[in-house]
Tab-separated table of C-alpha atoms and ligand atoms in Angstrom:
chain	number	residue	atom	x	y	z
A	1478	UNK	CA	126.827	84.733	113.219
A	1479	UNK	CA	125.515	84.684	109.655
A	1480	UNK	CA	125.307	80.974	107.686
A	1481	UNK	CA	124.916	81.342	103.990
A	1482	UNK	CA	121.625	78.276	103.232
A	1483	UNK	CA	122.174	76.170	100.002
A	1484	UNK	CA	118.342	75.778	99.462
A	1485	UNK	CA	116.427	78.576	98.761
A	1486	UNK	CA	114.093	80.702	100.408
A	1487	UNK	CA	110.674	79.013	98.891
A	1488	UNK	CA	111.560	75.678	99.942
A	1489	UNK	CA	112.804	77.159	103.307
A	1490	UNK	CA	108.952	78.868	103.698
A	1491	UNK	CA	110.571	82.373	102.878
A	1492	UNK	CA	109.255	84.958	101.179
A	1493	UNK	CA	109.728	88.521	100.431
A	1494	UNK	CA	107.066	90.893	101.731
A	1495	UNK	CA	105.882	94.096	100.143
A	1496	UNK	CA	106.986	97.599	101.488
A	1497	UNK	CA	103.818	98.473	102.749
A	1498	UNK	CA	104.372	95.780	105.691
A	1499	UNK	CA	106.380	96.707	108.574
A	1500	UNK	CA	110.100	98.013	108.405
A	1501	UNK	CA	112.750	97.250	111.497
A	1502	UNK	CA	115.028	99.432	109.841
A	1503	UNK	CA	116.705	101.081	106.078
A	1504	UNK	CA	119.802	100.860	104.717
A	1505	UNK	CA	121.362	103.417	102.889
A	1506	UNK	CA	124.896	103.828	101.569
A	1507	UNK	CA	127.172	107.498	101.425
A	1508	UNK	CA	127.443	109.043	97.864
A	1509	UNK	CA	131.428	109.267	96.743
A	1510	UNK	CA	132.127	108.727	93.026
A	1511	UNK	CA	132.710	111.846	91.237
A	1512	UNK	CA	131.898	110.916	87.822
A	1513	UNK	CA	128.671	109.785	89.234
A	1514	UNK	CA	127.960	112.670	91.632
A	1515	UNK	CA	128.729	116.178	90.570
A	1516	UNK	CA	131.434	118.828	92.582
A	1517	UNK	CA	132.845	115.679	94.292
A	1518	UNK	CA	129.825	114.490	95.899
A	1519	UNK	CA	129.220	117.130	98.504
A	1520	UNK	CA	125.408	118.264	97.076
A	1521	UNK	CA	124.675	114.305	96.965
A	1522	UNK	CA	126.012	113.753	100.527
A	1523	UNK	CA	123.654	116.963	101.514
A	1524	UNK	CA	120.643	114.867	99.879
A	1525	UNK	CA	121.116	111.570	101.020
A	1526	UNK	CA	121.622	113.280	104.675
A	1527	UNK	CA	118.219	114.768	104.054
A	1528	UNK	CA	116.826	111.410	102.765
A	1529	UNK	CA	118.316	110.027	105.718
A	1530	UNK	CA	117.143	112.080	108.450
A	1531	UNK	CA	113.336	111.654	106.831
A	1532	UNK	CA	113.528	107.814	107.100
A	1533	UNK	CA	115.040	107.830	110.218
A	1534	UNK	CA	111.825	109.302	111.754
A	1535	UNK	CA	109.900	106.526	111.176
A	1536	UNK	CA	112.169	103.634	110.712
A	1537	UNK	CA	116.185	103.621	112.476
A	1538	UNK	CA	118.572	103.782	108.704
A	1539	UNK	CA	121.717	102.025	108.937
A	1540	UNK	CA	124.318	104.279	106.388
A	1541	UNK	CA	127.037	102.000	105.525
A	1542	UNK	CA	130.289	104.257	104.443
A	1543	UNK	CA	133.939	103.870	103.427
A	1544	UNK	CA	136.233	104.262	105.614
A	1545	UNK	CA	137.717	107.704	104.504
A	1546	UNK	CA	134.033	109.045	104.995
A	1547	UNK	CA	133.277	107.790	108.089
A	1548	UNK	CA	134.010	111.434	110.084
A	1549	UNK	CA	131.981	113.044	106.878
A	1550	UNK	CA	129.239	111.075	107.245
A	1551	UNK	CA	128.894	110.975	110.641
A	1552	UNK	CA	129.114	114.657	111.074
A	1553	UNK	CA	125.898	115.118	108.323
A	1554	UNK	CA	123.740	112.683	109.707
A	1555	UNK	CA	121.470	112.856	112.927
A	1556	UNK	CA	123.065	110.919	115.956
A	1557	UNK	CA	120.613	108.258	115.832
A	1558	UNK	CA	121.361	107.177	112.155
A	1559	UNK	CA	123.950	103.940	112.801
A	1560	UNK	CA	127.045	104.680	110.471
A	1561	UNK	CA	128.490	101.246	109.862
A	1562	UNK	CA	132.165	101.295	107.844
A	1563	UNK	CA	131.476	99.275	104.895
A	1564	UNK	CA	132.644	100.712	101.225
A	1565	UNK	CA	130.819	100.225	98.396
A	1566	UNK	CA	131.571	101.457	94.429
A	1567	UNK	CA	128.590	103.296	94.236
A	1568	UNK	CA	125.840	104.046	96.493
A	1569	UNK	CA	122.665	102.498	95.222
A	1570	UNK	CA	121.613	99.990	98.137
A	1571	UNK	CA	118.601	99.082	96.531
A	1572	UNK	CA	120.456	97.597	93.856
A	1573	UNK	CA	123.468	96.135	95.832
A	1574	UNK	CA	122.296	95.155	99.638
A	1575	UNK	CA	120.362	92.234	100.121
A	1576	UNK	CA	116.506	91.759	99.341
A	1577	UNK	CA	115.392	90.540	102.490
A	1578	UNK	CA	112.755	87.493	103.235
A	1579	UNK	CA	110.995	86.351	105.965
A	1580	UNK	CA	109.275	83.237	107.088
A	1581	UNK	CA	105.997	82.997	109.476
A	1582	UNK	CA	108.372	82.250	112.403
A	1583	UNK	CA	109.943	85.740	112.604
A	1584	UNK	CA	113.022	84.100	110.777
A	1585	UNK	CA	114.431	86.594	108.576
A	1586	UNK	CA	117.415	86.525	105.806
A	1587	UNK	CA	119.018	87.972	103.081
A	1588	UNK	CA	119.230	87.208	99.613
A	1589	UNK	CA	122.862	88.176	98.135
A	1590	UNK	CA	122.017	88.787	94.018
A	1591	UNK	CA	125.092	89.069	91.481
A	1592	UNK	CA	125.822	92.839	90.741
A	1593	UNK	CA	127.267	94.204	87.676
A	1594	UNK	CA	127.081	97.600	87.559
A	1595	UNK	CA	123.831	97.636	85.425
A	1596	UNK	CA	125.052	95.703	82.766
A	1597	UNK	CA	129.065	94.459	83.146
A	1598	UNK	CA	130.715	93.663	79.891
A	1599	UNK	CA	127.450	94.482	77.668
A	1600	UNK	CA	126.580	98.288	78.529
A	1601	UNK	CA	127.827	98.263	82.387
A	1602	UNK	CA	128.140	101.375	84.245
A	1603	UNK	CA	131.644	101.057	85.365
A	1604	UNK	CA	134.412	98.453	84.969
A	1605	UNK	CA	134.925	97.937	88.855
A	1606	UNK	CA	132.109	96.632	91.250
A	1607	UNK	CA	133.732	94.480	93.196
A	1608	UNK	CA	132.344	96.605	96.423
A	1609	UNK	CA	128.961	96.241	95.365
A	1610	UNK	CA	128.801	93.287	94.660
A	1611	UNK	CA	130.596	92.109	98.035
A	1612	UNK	CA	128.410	94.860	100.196
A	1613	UNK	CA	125.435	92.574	100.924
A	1614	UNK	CA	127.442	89.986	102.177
A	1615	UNK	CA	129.042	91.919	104.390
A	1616	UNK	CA	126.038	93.949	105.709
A	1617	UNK	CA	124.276	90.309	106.677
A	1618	UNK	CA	127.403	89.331	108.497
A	1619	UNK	CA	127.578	92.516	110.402
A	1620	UNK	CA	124.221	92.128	111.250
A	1621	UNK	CA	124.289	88.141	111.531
A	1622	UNK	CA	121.266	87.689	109.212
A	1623	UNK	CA	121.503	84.116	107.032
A	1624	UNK	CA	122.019	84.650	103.409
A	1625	UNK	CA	121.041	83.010	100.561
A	1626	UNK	CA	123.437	83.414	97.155
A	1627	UNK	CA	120.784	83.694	94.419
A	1628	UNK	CA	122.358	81.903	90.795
A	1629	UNK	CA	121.547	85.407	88.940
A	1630	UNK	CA	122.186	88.824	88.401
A	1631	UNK	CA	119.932	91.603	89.693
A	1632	UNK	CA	119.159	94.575	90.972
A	1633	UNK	CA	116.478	95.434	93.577
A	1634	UNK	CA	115.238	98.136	91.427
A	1635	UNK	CA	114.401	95.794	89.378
A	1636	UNK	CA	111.616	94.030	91.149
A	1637	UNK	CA	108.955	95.038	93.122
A	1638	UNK	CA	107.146	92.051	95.350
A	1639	UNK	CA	102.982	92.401	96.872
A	1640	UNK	CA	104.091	90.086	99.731
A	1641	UNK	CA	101.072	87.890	98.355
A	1642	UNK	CA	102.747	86.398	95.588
A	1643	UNK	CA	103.120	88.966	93.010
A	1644	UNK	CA	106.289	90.343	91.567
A	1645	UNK	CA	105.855	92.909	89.204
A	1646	UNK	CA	109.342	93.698	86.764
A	1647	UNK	CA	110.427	95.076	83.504
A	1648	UNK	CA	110.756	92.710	80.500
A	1649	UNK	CA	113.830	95.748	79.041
A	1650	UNK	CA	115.391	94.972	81.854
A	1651	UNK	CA	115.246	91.433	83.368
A	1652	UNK	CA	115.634	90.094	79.764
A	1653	UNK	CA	118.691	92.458	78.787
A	1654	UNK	CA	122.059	90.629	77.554
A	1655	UNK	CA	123.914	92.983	80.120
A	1656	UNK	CA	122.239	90.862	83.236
A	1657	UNK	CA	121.889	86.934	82.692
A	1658	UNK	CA	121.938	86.313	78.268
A	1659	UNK	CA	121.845	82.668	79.394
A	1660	UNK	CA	118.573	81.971	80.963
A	1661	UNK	CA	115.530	82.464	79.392
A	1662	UNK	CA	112.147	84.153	79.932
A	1663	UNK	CA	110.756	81.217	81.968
A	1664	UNK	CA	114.286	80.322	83.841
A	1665	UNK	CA	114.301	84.031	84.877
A	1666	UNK	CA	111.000	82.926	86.692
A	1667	UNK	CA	111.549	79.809	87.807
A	1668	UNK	CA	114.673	81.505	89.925
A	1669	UNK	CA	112.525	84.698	91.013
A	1670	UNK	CA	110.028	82.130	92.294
A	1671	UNK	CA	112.700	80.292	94.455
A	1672	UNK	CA	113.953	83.443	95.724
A	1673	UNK	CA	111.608	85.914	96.254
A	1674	UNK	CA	108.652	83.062	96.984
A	1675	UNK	CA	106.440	84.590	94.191
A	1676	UNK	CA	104.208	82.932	92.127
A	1677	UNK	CA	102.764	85.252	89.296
A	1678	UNK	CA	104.992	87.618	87.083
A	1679	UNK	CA	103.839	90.763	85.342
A	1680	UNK	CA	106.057	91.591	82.988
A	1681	UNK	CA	105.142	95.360	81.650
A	1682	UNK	CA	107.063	96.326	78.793
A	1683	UNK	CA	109.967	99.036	79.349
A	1684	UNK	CA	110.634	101.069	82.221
A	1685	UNK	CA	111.027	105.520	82.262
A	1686	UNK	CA	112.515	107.104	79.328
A	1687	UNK	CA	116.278	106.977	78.940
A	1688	UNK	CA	116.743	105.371	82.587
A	1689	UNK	CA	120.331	103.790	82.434
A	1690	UNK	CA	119.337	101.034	84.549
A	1691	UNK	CA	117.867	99.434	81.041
A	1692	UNK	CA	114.016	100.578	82.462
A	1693	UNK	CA	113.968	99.508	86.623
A	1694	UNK	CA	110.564	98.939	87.459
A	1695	UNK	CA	110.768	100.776	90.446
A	1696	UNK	CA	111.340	104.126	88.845
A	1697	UNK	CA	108.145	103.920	87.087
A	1698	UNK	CA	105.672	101.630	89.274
A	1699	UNK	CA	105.277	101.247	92.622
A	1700	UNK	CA	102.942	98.376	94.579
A	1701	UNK	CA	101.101	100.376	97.234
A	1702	UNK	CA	99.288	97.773	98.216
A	1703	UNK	CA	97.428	94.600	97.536
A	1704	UNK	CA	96.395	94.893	94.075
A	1705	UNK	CA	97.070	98.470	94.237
A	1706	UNK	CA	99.910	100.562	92.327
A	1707	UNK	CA	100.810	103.722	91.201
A	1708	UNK	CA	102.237	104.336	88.093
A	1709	UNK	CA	104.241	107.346	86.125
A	1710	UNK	CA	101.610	108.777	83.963
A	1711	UNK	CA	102.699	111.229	81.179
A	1712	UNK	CA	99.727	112.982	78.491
A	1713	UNK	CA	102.101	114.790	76.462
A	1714	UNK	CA	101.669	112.308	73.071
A	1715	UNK	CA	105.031	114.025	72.137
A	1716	UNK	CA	106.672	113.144	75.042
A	1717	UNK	CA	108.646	109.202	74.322
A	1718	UNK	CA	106.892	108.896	78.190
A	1719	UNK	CA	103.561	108.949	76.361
A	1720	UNK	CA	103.625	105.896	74.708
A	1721	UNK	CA	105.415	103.917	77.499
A	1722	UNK	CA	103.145	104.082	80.445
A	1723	UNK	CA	100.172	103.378	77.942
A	1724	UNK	CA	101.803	99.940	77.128
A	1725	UNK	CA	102.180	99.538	81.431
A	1726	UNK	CA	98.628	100.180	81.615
A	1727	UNK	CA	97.643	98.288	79.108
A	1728	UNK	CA	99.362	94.912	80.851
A	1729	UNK	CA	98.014	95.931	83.916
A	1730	UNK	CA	94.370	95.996	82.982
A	1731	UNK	CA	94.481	92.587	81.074
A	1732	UNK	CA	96.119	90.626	83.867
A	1733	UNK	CA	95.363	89.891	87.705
A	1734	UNK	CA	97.778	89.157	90.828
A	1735	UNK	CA	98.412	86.074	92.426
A	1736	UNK	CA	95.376	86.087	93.992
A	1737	UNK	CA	93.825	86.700	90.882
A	1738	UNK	CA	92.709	89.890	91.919
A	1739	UNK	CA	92.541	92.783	89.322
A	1740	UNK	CA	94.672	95.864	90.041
A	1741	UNK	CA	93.805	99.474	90.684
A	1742	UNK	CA	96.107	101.881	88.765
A	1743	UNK	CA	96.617	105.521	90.282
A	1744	UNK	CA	98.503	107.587	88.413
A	1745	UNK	CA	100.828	110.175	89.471
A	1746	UNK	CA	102.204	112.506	87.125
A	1747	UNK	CA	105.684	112.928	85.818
A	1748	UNK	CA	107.624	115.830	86.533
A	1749	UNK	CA	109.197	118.036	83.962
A	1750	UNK	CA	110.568	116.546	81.602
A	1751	UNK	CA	113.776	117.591	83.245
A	1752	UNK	CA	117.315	118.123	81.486
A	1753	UNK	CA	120.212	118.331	83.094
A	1754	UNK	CA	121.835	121.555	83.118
A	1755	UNK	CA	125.308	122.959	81.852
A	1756	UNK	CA	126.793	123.627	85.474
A	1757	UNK	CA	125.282	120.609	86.339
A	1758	UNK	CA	126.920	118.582	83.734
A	1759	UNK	CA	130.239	120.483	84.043
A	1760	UNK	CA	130.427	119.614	87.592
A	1761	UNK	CA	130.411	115.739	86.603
A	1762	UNK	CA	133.979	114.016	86.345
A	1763	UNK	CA	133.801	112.599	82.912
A	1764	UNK	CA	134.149	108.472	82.787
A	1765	UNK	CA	133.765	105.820	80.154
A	1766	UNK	CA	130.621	104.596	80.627
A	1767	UNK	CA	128.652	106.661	82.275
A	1768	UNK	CA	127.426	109.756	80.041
A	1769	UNK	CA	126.415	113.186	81.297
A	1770	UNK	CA	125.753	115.939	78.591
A	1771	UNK	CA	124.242	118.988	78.969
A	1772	UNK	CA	120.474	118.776	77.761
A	1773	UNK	CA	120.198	114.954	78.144
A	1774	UNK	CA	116.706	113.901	79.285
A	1775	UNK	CA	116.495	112.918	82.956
A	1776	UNK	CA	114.769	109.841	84.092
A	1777	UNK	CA	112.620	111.436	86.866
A	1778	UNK	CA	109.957	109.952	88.033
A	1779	UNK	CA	107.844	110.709	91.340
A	1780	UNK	CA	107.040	106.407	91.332
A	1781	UNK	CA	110.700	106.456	92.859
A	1782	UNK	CA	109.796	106.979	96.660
A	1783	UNK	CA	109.939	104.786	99.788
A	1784	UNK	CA	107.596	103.334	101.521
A	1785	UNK	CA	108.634	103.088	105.109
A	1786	UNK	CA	106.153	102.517	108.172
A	1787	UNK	CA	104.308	105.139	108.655
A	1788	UNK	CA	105.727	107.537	106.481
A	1789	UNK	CA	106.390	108.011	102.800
A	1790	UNK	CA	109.234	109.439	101.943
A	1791	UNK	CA	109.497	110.961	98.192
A	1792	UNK	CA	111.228	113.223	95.600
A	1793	UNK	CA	110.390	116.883	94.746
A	1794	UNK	CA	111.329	117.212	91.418
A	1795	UNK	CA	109.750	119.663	89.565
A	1796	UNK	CA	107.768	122.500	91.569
A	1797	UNK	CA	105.216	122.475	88.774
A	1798	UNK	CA	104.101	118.962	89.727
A	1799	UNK	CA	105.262	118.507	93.434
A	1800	UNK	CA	101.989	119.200	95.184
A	1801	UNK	CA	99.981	117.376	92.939
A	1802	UNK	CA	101.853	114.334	93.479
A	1803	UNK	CA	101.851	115.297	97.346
A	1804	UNK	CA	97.952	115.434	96.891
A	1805	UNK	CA	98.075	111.960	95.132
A	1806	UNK	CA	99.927	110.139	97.220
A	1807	UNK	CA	98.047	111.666	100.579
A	1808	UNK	CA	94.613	110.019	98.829
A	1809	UNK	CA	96.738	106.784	98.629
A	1810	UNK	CA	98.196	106.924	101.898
A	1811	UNK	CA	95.133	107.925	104.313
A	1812	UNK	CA	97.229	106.609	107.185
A	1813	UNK	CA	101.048	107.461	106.453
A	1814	UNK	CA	102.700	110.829	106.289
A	1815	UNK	CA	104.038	112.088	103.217
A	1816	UNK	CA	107.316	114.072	103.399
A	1817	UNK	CA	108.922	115.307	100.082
A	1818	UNK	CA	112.679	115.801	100.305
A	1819	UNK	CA	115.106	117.528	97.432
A	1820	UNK	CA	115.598	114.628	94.405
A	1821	UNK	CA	117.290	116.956	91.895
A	1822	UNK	CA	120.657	115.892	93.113
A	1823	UNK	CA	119.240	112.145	93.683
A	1824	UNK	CA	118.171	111.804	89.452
A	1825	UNK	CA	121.136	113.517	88.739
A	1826	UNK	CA	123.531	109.899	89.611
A	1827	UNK	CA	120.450	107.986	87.841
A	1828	UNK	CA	117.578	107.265	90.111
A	1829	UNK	CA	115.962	108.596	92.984
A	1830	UNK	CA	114.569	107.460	97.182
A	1831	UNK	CA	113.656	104.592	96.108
A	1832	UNK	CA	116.912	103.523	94.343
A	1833	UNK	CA	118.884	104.397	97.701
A	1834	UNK	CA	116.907	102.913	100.109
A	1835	UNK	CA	116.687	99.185	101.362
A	1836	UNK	CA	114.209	98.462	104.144
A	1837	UNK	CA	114.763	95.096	106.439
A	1838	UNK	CA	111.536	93.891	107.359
A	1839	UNK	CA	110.473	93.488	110.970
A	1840	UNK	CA	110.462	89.820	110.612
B	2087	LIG	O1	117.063	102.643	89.750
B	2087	LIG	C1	117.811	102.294	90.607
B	2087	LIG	N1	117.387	101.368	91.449
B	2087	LIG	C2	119.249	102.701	90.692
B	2087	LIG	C3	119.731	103.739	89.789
B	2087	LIG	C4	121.187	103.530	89.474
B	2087	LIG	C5	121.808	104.597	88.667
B	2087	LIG	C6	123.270	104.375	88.451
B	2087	LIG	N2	123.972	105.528	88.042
């Protein structure tokens, strides 16, 4: 039975740990939309399957999927991945589920954000999220986890959390009109430190190159560790990428994490650039918002992978650049296997393993 708390997760003791600590499990949700997913979805659904199957070697994924998809999904996806019938609009579970938190106890919940498609009214992605923005709800009932109802509109993507205090975001995307125009700077804090139990912000300047999620930080950053993170690195002073992670690494050097410990900065490099094809774009189903052209710069980023247990789980995008970010992250992750799986199809929607992945903590 899940009970929905009126306080918040800080005065409650919560907090939300970092992705390095230990996983009980990962929820996904099944690729549908068509003008989101080219020829009707099928090459997504073969990717997330893939994505899937990876995770669920190390840590048991939950795929929540509509009702219509249920025999799809179930015939794609190893036996021992849980298919749960829950619909969503789109199938970014990063950026709809719940962030979860947990306590010293072993107590764990979920906190429910406000969705709105990246933007509602202002530059949203599509005029109907009711699903998404019901989905985490309903995955914490299923699973009778508590919930808490944070007063604000995010996505997951948009945060990444050290476990020790330290939340690390985008200032082009927290402090977009599209999310919450009425708070400022500071209230944007003061919430994220209620919810998340965090007490230091980093705020680094804009997120990858023509990302539609107005610059997620977790397609370009990602906390390893402790005062550890890897970070898109691009040396092409051409390249719009150039200038960008400069002005990351620039923030990250001056400033220090909760523990006031300074940070160590790997970077990994980016892949491509990458465009998206002509059969690739013709294979989109054209909608209002969301734009696919041929030749329009893709927001790939090898920063977008998953951290799960004892495996790492990210995107080959560009065979140019794969096995040097293999190499990288091995050197990063002594102790945790690194598996690359297929993104092309991932970055085609608008984000990659990361942005379809949600672990719950062991708690
Ligand atoms: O970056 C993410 N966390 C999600 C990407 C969403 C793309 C929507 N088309």
């Amino acid at each position: 039975m899940s009970r929905t708390h009126e306080s918040t997760p800080r005065a409650d003791g919560f907090r939300m740990p970092g992705e390095h600590e230990p996983q009980q499990a990962v929820l996904m949700a099944w690729p549908e939309r068509r003008d989101t997913w080219r020829e009707g979805a099928g090459p997504a659904r073969q990717a997330f399957a893939a994505v899937a199957a990876a995770v669920n070697e190390a840590t048991p994924v939950i795929m929540c999927v509509s009702a219509e998809q249920l025999q799809t999904a179930r015939s794609m996806l190893p036996d021992s991945v849980e298919v749960v019938e829950i619909p969503c609009n789109d199938s970014w579970m990063r950026d709809i589920g719940p962030s979860y938190v947990v306590d010293d106890r072993g107590g764990l919940r979920g906190v429910d954000w406000h969705f709105n498609a990246w933007g509602g009214e202002v530059n949203g992605l599509y005029e109907d999220w009711s699903l998404d923005e019901a989905l985490a709800e309903k995955v914490l009932q299923k699973r009778g986890e508590d919930r808490y109802r944070a007063p604000l509109v995010l996505e997951g993507g948009s945060i990444h959390v050290d476990g020790e205090g330290t939340c690390i975001t985008t200032a082009e995307c927290l402090l977009h009109p599209g999310r919450n125009p009425q708070l400022s700077q500071a209230e944007i804090e003061d919430l994220l430190r209620d919810y998340l139990g965090v007490e230091k912000f980093i705020w680094l300047p804009r997120g990858v190159y023509n990302d539609e999620t107005d610059g997620h930080v977790d397609n370009i950053l990602h906390i390893v560790g402790p005062a550890e993170v890897v970070l898109t690195w691009c040396d092409d002073a051409q390249d719009p990428m150039y200038d960008i992670c400069r002005e990351c690494l620039k923030v990250l050097e001056a400033e220090q994490d909760a523990k006031g410990r300074s940070f160590t900065v790997h970077r990994l490099p980016l892949p491509g650039p990458l465009y998206i094809s002509e059969e690739e774009a013709a294979g989109i189903e054209p909608s209002e918002s969301m734009k696919r052209s041929t030749g329009e710069r893709l927001a790939g980023s090898y920063a977008n992978f998953l951290i799960t247990n004892d495996r790492v789980v990210f995107p080959l995008l560009d065979p140019a650049q794969d096995e040097i970010a293999r190499t990288i992250l091995r050197q990063i992750f002594p102790h945790r296997e690194i598996v690359g799986i297929e993104g092309r199809e991932i970055l085609l929607g608008g984000g990659n393993i990361h942005c379809i992945t949600q672990q719950i903590p062991a708690g």
